[in-house]
Amino acid sequence: MDAAEKVVFNTAILYIRLLIVMILGLLITRIVLDSLGEINYGIYTLVAGVIGVLGVLQSAMSNTSMRFISHSLGSGDKDLLRSTFSTTLKIHLLFGVLIFVFIEIGGLFFFKYFLDIPADKIFDAKILFHFMAITVFISVIAVPYDAVIYAHENILFLSIVDLIGIILHLLLAISLIYLSDFLLIIYGGGILLIETIKRIIKQRYSYRKYPECKYDPHKSKDKVLIRSILSFSGWNFFGSIAAISISQFRSVLLNIFFGVRINASEGIAKTVTNNINTVSANLTQAINPQLVKSEGGGDRERMLRMTSISTKLSVFLYSIFAIPVFIELPYLFILWLKEVPDFAVIFARLSLIAIFIEKFSFQLTNAIRAVGDIRNLTVTESFIIFLNLPVTYFLFKMDFPEHTIYTIGIFITAIIYFERLYFAKNILKIKLIKFVKETLLVSAVPLFLSIILVYLVNVSFDKGLFRAFFSFILFAISYSFLFINFSLTRNEYKKFKSILKKIFIRKNNDKFN
């Protein structure tokens, strides 16, 4: 397959995985919530949030490894590729230990001074915390192997392993139904075991499949490469701290002001929005290796074209699921859960809006990361995002309602959109008016017309399964038709149609041969 066909193939694989993971994920959440109860589930969400904050370096290092390995692969220099893998593996081993120690020490302070957990649940919560700290450590030290598989665009293998993980997770959730004691501890230990199994499979596969996955201590001593990786990961870490503060420190703030029960509502909302966000994130995951390889191979023009089209497609793929869910969310929650936590609906709706706004600029950050000049962007964006915490804290002190933290997040996301445009103009040399026209404007009209159509249906029928199903189908058909005819350029439409035709013909030829 050529590059474009590979993107389409990998995207299709990711969406098959998404469908399975989403269905099983919703089922798992329902079973776990029923089995653990609202208090225990709130504690799990809270502890996961704290771990997410303290383990944020994992995300920064993952992005760094994937960027440098993909860039090295795009350059065609095999010796550089081997050096990059050995160097990233060495760095991850060191940072894995440091992160684990930091999480364990940080946990002492959080449990003693910040977290509001019932006294009879403290022991279970602490054991859960230790299990999740080990899980983060395992994830960190295995990232270079994941990065190599990802850089080679072997999305099929990654998807198979993830499906194995979600099936094991379902079996773990079902086992909670038949247990009565130490449920939090069992659940945390089970998640640790599942992640360990997944990591062993990925590491052994990449070691056998890809020659560069052989650690060479002599190739891990390139000081220039080490400085470049550490510098890039440092700014990535700084940016990740700010980004994760929106989703993870939110748990702590809500817990401090409103107690552990509110964390159950947040956990449900986060599950829904994460699943829907994965829809468009799959496209990003499929296209980013090509984007970084293009920059690594010196083809800036191709990289920018991919940034523009992937932005439009990300908005489309996110909206086609998010808009109907947003409209029908109260009924869907009742259908999904036996008892809906009080603030789950409004939390989820506001989160969906914030993610929608971000879709129009997220690929710009990936393009800038492909170039490597991320310092000024990261500092500015982090400062804007960090404003979310003091502003929300001040408003909560003034007795503003629970959903205020999500509303502030929407305003900050809108500000970040313009900030990313500014840096994209300076670093990528894009034409702002052209980019906004080719992404925001061409997406807005089809989306607006489709929303009006579904809203008319929504007010014409009573709440129920028929209305929800009809709304989803109607929006998908109308929005897809309008997007293809008004949002895609003629060349984009012809290219996409040509790729699908090639894939279809190849499959038919394979059958007859």
Coordinates of C-alpha atoms in Angstrom, one line a residue:
M1 CA 0.0 0.0 0.0
D2 CA 1.1 3.6 -0.6
A3 CA 1.0 6.1 2.2
A4 CA -2.5 7.4 1.6
E5 CA -3.9 3.8 1.3
K6 CA -2.2 2.9 4.5
V7 CA -3.8 5.8 6.3
V8 CA -7.2 4.7 5.1
F9 CA -6.6 1.0 6.0
N10 CA -5.3 1.9 9.4
T11 CA -8.2 4.2 10.1
A12 CA -10.6 1.5 9.1
I13 CA -8.9 -0.9 11.5
L14 CA -9.0 1.7 14.3
Y15 CA -12.7 2.2 13.8
I16 CA -13.4 -1.5 14.0
R17 CA -11.5 -1.6 17.2
L18 CA -13.3 1.5 18.3
L19 CA -16.7 0.0 17.8
I20 CA -15.8 -3.1 19.9
V21 CA -14.0 -1.1 22.6
M22 CA -16.8 1.4 22.9
I23 CA -19.5 -1.2 23.3
L24 CA -17.5 -3.3 25.7
G25 CA -16.3 -0.2 27.5
L26 CA -19.8 1.1 28.2
L27 CA -20.8 -2.4 29.4
I28 CA -17.7 -2.6 31.7
T29 CA -18.6 0.9 33.2
R30 CA -22.1 -0.2 33.9
I31 CA -21.0 -3.5 35.6
V32 CA -18.2 -1.8 37.5
L33 CA -20.5 1.0 38.7
D34 CA -23.1 -1.5 39.9
S35 CA -20.6 -3.7 41.5
L36 CA -18.5 -1.1 43.3
G37 CA -21.3 1.3 44.1
E38 CA -21.2 5.0 43.8
I39 CA -18.8 5.6 46.7
N40 CA -16.2 3.1 45.6
Y41 CA -16.5 4.1 41.9
G42 CA -16.0 7.7 43.0
I43 CA -12.9 6.8 44.9
Y44 CA -11.5 4.9 41.9
T45 CA -12.1 7.9 39.7
L46 CA -10.5 10.2 42.2
V47 CA -7.4 8.0 42.7
A48 CA -7.1 7.5 38.9
G49 CA -7.2 11.3 38.6
V50 CA -4.4 11.8 41.1
I51 CA -2.3 9.2 39.4
G52 CA -3.0 10.9 36.0
V53 CA -1.6 14.1 37.4
L54 CA 1.5 12.6 39.0
G55 CA 2.1 10.3 36.0
V56 CA 1.8 13.0 33.4
L57 CA 5.5 12.6 32.4
Q58 CA 4.5 9.3 30.9
S59 CA 2.4 11.1 28.3
A60 CA 5.1 13.6 27.5
M61 CA 7.7 10.9 27.1
S62 CA 5.4 8.8 24.9
N63 CA 4.8 11.7 22.5
T64 CA 8.5 12.4 22.4
S65 CA 9.5 8.8 21.6
M66 CA 6.9 8.5 18.9
R67 CA 7.9 11.8 17.3
F68 CA 11.7 11.0 17.3
I69 CA 11.4 7.4 16.1
S70 CA 8.9 8.4 13.4
H71 CA 11.2 11.3 12.4
S72 CA 14.2 8.9 12.2
L73 CA 12.3 6.4 10.2
G74 CA 11.2 9.1 7.8
S75 CA 14.8 10.2 7.3
G76 CA 15.8 6.7 6.0
D77 CA 18.9 6.6 8.3
K78 CA 18.9 3.1 9.9
D79 CA 21.8 3.9 12.1
L80 CA 20.0 7.0 13.5
L81 CA 16.9 4.9 14.0
R82 CA 18.8 2.3 16.1
S83 CA 20.5 5.1 18.1
T84 CA 17.1 6.8 18.7
F85 CA 15.5 3.6 20.0
S86 CA 18.4 2.7 22.3
T87 CA 18.5 6.3 23.6
T88 CA 14.8 6.5 24.3
L89 CA 14.7 3.1 26.0
K90 CA 17.5 4.2 28.3
I91 CA 15.8 7.4 29.1
H92 CA 12.5 5.7 29.8
L93 CA 14.1 3.2 32.2
L94 CA 15.5 6.1 34.2
F95 CA 12.3 8.2 34.2
G96 CA 10.2 5.1 35.0
V97 CA 11.9 4.8 38.3
L98 CA 11.8 8.5 39.0
I99 CA 8.0 8.7 38.2
F100 CA 7.2 5.7 40.4
V101 CA 9.1 7.2 43.4
F102 CA 7.5 10.6 42.8
I103 CA 4.0 9.1 42.6
E104 CA 4.5 7.1 45.8
I105 CA 5.9 10.2 47.7
G106 CA 3.2 12.5 46.3
G107 CA 0.5 10.0 47.3
L108 CA 1.4 10.4 51.0
F109 CA 0.7 14.1 50.8
F110 CA -2.5 13.7 48.8
F111 CA -4.0 11.2 51.2
K112 CA -3.0 13.2 54.2
Y113 CA -3.9 16.8 53.2
F114 CA -6.1 16.9 50.1
L115 CA -8.4 13.9 49.4
D116 CA -11.8 13.5 51.1
I117 CA -12.3 9.8 51.4
P118 CA -14.4 8.0 54.0
A119 CA -12.4 6.5 56.9
D120 CA -13.4 2.9 56.2
K121 CA -12.2 3.2 52.6
I122 CA -8.8 4.6 53.2
F123 CA -6.9 1.3 53.3
D124 CA -8.5 0.1 50.1
A125 CA -7.9 3.4 48.4
K126 CA -4.2 3.3 49.3
I127 CA -3.7 -0.2 48.0
L128 CA -5.4 0.8 44.8
F129 CA -3.1 3.8 44.6
H130 CA 0.0 1.5 44.8
F131 CA -1.3 -0.8 42.1
M132 CA -1.9 2.1 39.8
A133 CA 1.6 3.6 40.5
I134 CA 3.1 0.2 39.4
T135 CA 0.9 0.3 36.3
V136 CA 2.2 3.7 35.3
F137 CA 5.8 2.4 35.8
I138 CA 5.2 -0.6 33.5
S139 CA 3.6 1.7 30.9
V140 CA 6.6 4.1 30.9
I141 CA 9.4 1.6 30.4
A142 CA 7.5 -0.1 27.5
V143 CA 6.8 3.1 25.5
P144 CA 9.8 2.9 23.1
Y145 CA 8.5 -0.5 21.9
D146 CA 5.0 1.0 21.3
A147 CA 6.6 3.9 19.5
V148 CA 8.4 1.6 17.1
I149 CA 5.3 -0.3 16.2
Y150 CA 3.4 2.9 15.9
A151 CA 6.1 4.5 13.7
H152 CA 5.9 1.5 11.3
E153 CA 2.1 2.0 11.2
N154 CA 1.4 -1.5 12.4
I155 CA -2.0 -0.4 13.7
L156 CA -3.5 -3.9 13.1
F157 CA -1.3 -5.5 15.7
L158 CA -1.8 -2.7 18.2
S159 CA -5.5 -3.0 17.8
I160 CA -5.5 -6.8 18.4
V161 CA -3.5 -6.4 21.6
D162 CA -5.9 -3.6 22.8
L163 CA -8.9 -5.9 22.1
I164 CA -7.3 -8.6 24.1
G165 CA -7.0 -6.1 26.9
I166 CA -10.6 -4.9 26.8
I167 CA -11.9 -8.6 26.8
L168 CA -9.8 -9.3 29.9
H169 CA -11.1 -6.1 31.4
L170 CA -14.7 -7.3 30.8
L171 CA -13.9 -10.6 32.5
L172 CA -12.5 -8.7 35.5
A173 CA -15.6 -6.5 35.7
I174 CA -17.9 -9.6 35.6
S175 CA -15.8 -11.2 38.4
L176 CA -16.7 -8.3 40.7
I177 CA -20.4 -9.3 40.5
Y178 CA -19.5 -12.5 42.4
L179 CA -17.3 -10.9 45.1
S180 CA -18.2 -8.9 48.1
D181 CA -15.0 -7.8 49.9
F182 CA -11.9 -5.7 48.9
L183 CA -13.5 -4.9 45.5
L184 CA -11.3 -1.8 44.9
I185 CA -8.2 -3.8 45.6
I186 CA -9.2 -6.6 43.3
Y187 CA -10.1 -4.2 40.6
G188 CA -6.9 -2.3 40.8
G189 CA -4.8 -5.5 40.9
G190 CA -6.7 -6.8 37.9
I191 CA -6.0 -3.7 35.8
L192 CA -2.3 -4.0 36.7
L193 CA -2.2 -7.6 35.6
I194 CA -4.0 -6.8 32.3
E195 CA -1.6 -3.9 31.5
T196 CA 1.4 -6.2 32.3
I197 CA 0.1 -8.9 29.9
K198 CA -0.4 -6.3 27.1
R199 CA 3.1 -4.8 27.6
I200 CA 4.8 -8.3 27.5
I201 CA 3.1 -9.1 24.2
K202 CA 4.0 -5.8 22.6
Q203 CA 7.6 -5.9 23.7
R204 CA 8.3 -9.4 22.5
Y205 CA 6.6 -8.8 19.2
S206 CA 8.5 -5.6 18.5
Y207 CA 11.8 -7.2 19.5
R208 CA 11.3 -10.0 17.0
K209 CA 9.7 -8.0 14.2
Y210 CA 11.9 -4.8 14.0
P211 CA 15.7 -4.9 13.9
E212 CA 16.1 -1.5 15.6
C213 CA 14.5 -2.9 18.8
K214 CA 17.8 -4.3 20.0
Y215 CA 19.2 -2.2 22.9
D216 CA 22.8 -1.2 22.2
P217 CA 24.5 0.7 25.1
H218 CA 27.0 2.2 22.8
K219 CA 24.3 3.8 20.6
S220 CA 22.5 5.3 23.7
K221 CA 25.4 7.7 24.4
D222 CA 24.8 10.2 21.7
K223 CA 24.8 13.4 23.8
V224 CA 23.3 15.6 21.0
L225 CA 20.4 13.2 20.6
I226 CA 20.0 12.8 24.4
R227 CA 19.8 16.6 24.7
S228 CA 17.3 16.9 21.9
I229 CA 15.1 14.2 23.3
L230 CA 15.2 15.6 26.8
S231 CA 14.6 19.2 25.6
F232 CA 11.6 18.1 23.5
S233 CA 10.2 15.9 26.3
G234 CA 10.8 18.6 28.8
W235 CA 8.6 21.1 27.0
N236 CA 6.1 18.3 26.2
F237 CA 6.0 17.5 30.0
F238 CA 5.4 21.2 30.8
G239 CA 2.5 21.2 28.3
S240 CA 1.1 17.9 29.4
I241 CA 1.0 19.2 33.0
A242 CA -1.2 22.0 31.9
A243 CA -3.4 20.0 29.7
I244 CA -4.0 17.2 32.2
S245 CA -4.8 19.8 34.9
I246 CA -8.2 20.3 33.1
S247 CA -9.2 16.7 33.3
Q248 CA -7.4 15.4 36.3
F249 CA -7.1 18.3 38.8
R250 CA -10.8 18.7 38.1
S251 CA -11.4 15.6 40.2
V252 CA -9.5 17.0 43.1
L253 CA -11.2 20.4 43.1
L254 CA -14.6 18.8 42.8
N255 CA -13.8 16.4 45.6
I256 CA -12.6 19.2 47.9
F257 CA -15.7 21.4 47.4
F258 CA -18.4 18.8 46.8
G259 CA -17.3 15.4 48.2
V260 CA -16.6 12.0 46.7
R261 CA -20.1 11.5 45.3
I262 CA -19.5 14.2 42.7
N263 CA -16.5 12.2 41.4
A264 CA -18.9 9.4 40.3
S265 CA -20.7 11.9 38.0
E266 CA -17.4 13.1 36.7
G267 CA -16.2 9.5 36.1
I268 CA -19.3 8.7 34.0
A269 CA -19.0 11.9 32.0
K270 CA -15.4 11.2 31.4
T271 CA -16.1 7.7 30.1
V272 CA -18.7 9.0 27.6
T273 CA -16.6 11.9 26.3
N274 CA -13.4 9.8 26.1
N275 CA -15.1 7.2 24.0
I276 CA -16.6 9.7 21.6
N277 CA -13.3 11.6 21.4
T278 CA -11.6 8.4 20.4
V279 CA -13.6 8.5 17.2
S280 CA -11.6 11.4 15.7
A281 CA -8.5 10.6 17.7
N282 CA -8.3 7.3 15.7
L283 CA -7.8 9.3 12.5
T284 CA -5.1 11.4 14.2
Q285 CA -3.4 8.2 15.4
A286 CA -3.4 6.8 11.9
I287 CA -2.2 9.9 10.1
N288 CA 0.4 11.3 12.6
P289 CA 3.2 8.8 11.6
Q290 CA 2.8 10.0 8.0
L291 CA 2.8 13.6 9.1
V292 CA 6.0 13.3 11.1
K293 CA 7.7 11.2 8.4
S294 CA 6.9 13.9 5.8
E295 CA 8.6 16.5 7.9
G296 CA 11.5 14.1 8.6
G297 CA 11.9 13.5 4.8
G298 CA 11.8 17.3 4.2
D299 CA 8.4 17.5 2.6
R300 CA 6.8 20.4 4.5
E301 CA 4.2 21.1 1.8
R302 CA 2.8 17.5 2.1
M303 CA 2.8 17.8 5.9
L304 CA 0.7 21.0 5.8
R305 CA -1.8 19.5 3.3
M306 CA -2.2 16.5 5.7
T307 CA -2.7 18.9 8.6
S308 CA -5.6 20.7 6.9
I309 CA -7.5 17.6 5.6
S310 CA -7.0 15.7 8.9
T311 CA -8.4 18.7 10.8
K312 CA -11.6 18.7 8.7
L313 CA -11.9 14.9 9.0
S314 CA -11.4 15.0 12.8
V315 CA -14.2 17.5 13.2
F316 CA -16.5 15.4 10.9
L317 CA -15.8 12.1 12.7
Y318 CA -16.1 13.6 16.1
S319 CA -19.4 15.5 15.3
I320 CA -21.1 12.6 13.6
F321 CA -21.2 10.8 17.0
A322 CA -21.0 13.7 19.5
I323 CA -23.9 15.8 18.2
P324 CA -26.6 13.0 18.4
V325 CA -25.2 11.9 21.8
F326 CA -25.3 15.5 23.0
I327 CA -29.0 15.8 22.0
E328 CA -30.1 12.5 23.3
L329 CA -27.8 12.2 26.4
P330 CA -30.5 12.2 29.1
Y331 CA -32.3 9.3 27.6
L332 CA -29.1 7.4 26.7
F333 CA -27.9 7.7 30.3
I334 CA -31.2 6.3 31.6
L335 CA -30.9 3.5 29.0
W336 CA -27.3 2.8 29.9
L337 CA -27.3 3.1 33.7
K338 CA -29.8 2.0 36.3
E339 CA -29.2 5.1 38.4
V340 CA -27.8 8.2 36.7
P341 CA -25.5 10.4 39.0
D342 CA -27.0 13.8 39.5
F343 CA -24.5 15.9 37.4
A344 CA -23.4 13.3 34.8
V345 CA -25.5 14.8 32.0
I346 CA -24.4 18.4 32.3
F347 CA -20.7 17.4 32.9
A348 CA -20.7 15.3 29.8
R349 CA -22.5 17.9 27.6
L350 CA -20.0 20.7 28.6
S351 CA -17.1 18.3 28.0
L352 CA -18.3 17.5 24.5
I353 CA -18.5 21.2 23.6
A354 CA -14.9 21.8 24.8
I355 CA -13.6 18.9 22.8
F356 CA -15.5 20.0 19.7
I357 CA -13.8 23.4 19.8
E358 CA -10.4 21.8 20.3
K359 CA -10.8 19.7 17.2
F360 CA -10.4 22.7 14.9
S361 CA -6.8 23.3 16.1
F362 CA -5.5 20.1 17.6
Q363 CA -3.7 18.9 14.4
L364 CA -1.8 22.2 14.3
T365 CA 0.0 21.3 17.5
N366 CA 0.9 17.9 16.0
A367 CA 2.3 19.7 12.9
I368 CA 4.3 22.0 15.1
R369 CA 5.6 19.0 17.1
A370 CA 6.6 17.4 13.8
V371 CA 8.8 20.4 13.1
G372 CA 10.1 20.3 16.7
D373 CA 9.9 24.0 17.6
I374 CA 7.5 23.6 20.6
R375 CA 8.9 25.8 23.3
N376 CA 7.0 29.1 22.8
L377 CA 3.8 27.3 22.0
T378 CA 4.0 25.1 25.1
V379 CA 4.8 28.0 27.5
T380 CA 2.0 30.2 26.2
E381 CA -0.6 27.4 26.0
S382 CA 0.3 26.1 29.4
F383 CA -0.1 29.5 31.0
I384 CA -3.6 29.9 29.4
I385 CA -4.6 26.4 30.5
F386 CA -3.3 26.8 34.1
L387 CA -5.7 29.7 34.5
N388 CA -8.5 27.2 34.7
L389 CA -7.5 26.1 38.2
P390 CA -7.2 29.5 40.1
V391 CA -10.3 30.9 38.3
T392 CA -12.4 27.9 39.1
Y393 CA -11.1 27.7 42.7
F394 CA -12.0 31.4 43.2
L395 CA -15.5 30.9 41.7
F396 CA -16.1 27.7 43.8
K397 CA -15.2 29.8 46.9
M398 CA -18.0 32.2 45.9
D399 CA -20.5 29.3 45.8
F400 CA -20.7 28.9 42.0
P401 CA -22.3 25.6 41.0
E402 CA -20.5 22.3 40.3
H403 CA -20.4 22.6 36.5
T404 CA -18.5 26.0 36.6
I405 CA -15.2 24.2 36.1
Y406 CA -16.4 22.8 32.8
T407 CA -17.8 26.2 31.6
I408 CA -14.5 27.8 32.3
G409 CA -12.8 25.1 30.3
I410 CA -14.9 25.9 27.3
F411 CA -13.8 29.6 27.3
I412 CA -10.1 28.6 27.7
T413 CA -10.3 26.1 24.9
A414 CA -11.7 28.9 22.6
I415 CA -8.8 31.2 23.6
I416 CA -6.3 28.4 22.8
Y417 CA -7.7 28.0 19.3
F418 CA -6.6 31.5 18.4
E419 CA -3.3 31.0 20.2
R420 CA -2.5 27.9 18.1
L421 CA -3.3 29.8 14.9
Y422 CA -0.8 32.5 15.9
F423 CA 2.0 30.0 16.4
A424 CA 1.1 28.0 13.3
K425 CA 1.4 31.2 11.3
N426 CA 4.9 31.9 12.7
I427 CA 6.3 28.4 12.8
L428 CA 4.6 26.6 9.9
K429 CA 4.1 29.7 7.8
I430 CA 0.5 28.8 7.1
K431 CA -1.9 31.4 5.7
L432 CA -4.4 31.9 8.5
I433 CA -7.4 33.1 6.4
K434 CA -6.9 30.1 4.1
F435 CA -6.6 27.6 6.9
V436 CA -9.7 28.9 8.8
K437 CA -11.7 28.9 5.5
E438 CA -10.6 25.4 4.6
T439 CA -11.3 24.0 8.1
L440 CA -13.7 26.0 10.3
L441 CA -15.9 27.7 7.7
V442 CA -16.4 24.7 5.4
S443 CA -17.3 22.5 8.4
A444 CA -19.6 24.9 10.1
V445 CA -22.4 25.2 7.4
P446 CA -23.0 21.4 6.9
L447 CA -22.9 20.9 10.6
F448 CA -25.3 23.7 11.4
L449 CA -27.9 22.6 8.8
S450 CA -27.7 19.0 10.1
I451 CA -28.2 20.0 13.7
I452 CA -31.3 22.0 12.8
L453 CA -32.7 19.0 11.0
V454 CA -32.1 16.7 13.9
Y455 CA -33.5 19.2 16.4
L456 CA -36.8 19.4 14.4
V457 CA -37.1 15.7 14.7
N458 CA -36.2 15.8 18.4
V459 CA -39.1 18.2 19.2
S460 CA -41.5 16.3 17.0
F461 CA -41.3 12.9 18.8
D462 CA -41.5 11.8 22.4
K463 CA -38.3 10.7 24.1
G464 CA -37.6 7.0 23.5
L465 CA -35.5 4.5 21.6
F466 CA -37.1 5.2 18.3
R467 CA -36.4 9.0 18.5
A468 CA -32.8 8.3 19.6
F469 CA -32.1 5.8 16.8
F470 CA -33.8 8.0 14.1
S471 CA -31.8 11.0 15.3
F472 CA -28.5 9.2 14.9
I473 CA -29.4 7.8 11.4
L474 CA -30.7 11.1 10.2
F475 CA -27.8 13.2 11.4
A476 CA -25.2 10.7 10.0
I477 CA -26.9 10.7 6.5
S478 CA -27.5 14.4 6.3
Y479 CA -24.1 15.5 7.7
S480 CA -22.2 13.0 5.6
F481 CA -23.9 14.1 2.4
L482 CA -23.4 17.8 3.2
F483 CA -19.8 17.3 4.3
I484 CA -18.8 15.4 1.1
N485 CA -20.4 17.9 -1.2
F486 CA -19.5 21.2 0.6
S487 CA -16.5 20.5 2.9
L488 CA -14.2 18.4 0.7
T489 CA -12.5 19.9 -2.2
R490 CA -12.8 18.3 -5.6
N491 CA -9.2 16.9 -5.4
E492 CA -9.8 15.6 -1.9
Y493 CA -13.0 13.8 -3.0
K494 CA -11.3 12.3 -6.0
K495 CA -8.3 11.1 -4.0
F496 CA -10.4 9.5 -1.3
K497 CA -12.6 7.8 -3.9
S498 CA -9.5 6.5 -5.7
I499 CA -8.0 5.1 -2.6
L500 CA -11.3 3.2 -1.7
K501 CA -11.5 1.9 -5.2
K502 CA -7.9 0.6 -5.1
I503 CA -8.5 -1.1 -1.8
F504 CA -11.8 -2.7 -3.1
I505 CA -10.2 -3.9 -6.3
R506 CA -7.2 -5.4 -4.4
K507 CA -9.5 -7.3 -2.0
N508 CA -11.4 -8.7 -5.0
N509 CA -8.3 -9.7 -6.8
D510 CA -7.0 -11.4 -3.6
K511 CA -10.2 -13.5 -3.5
F512 CA -9.9 -14.7 -7.0
N513 CA -6.2 -15.3 -6.8

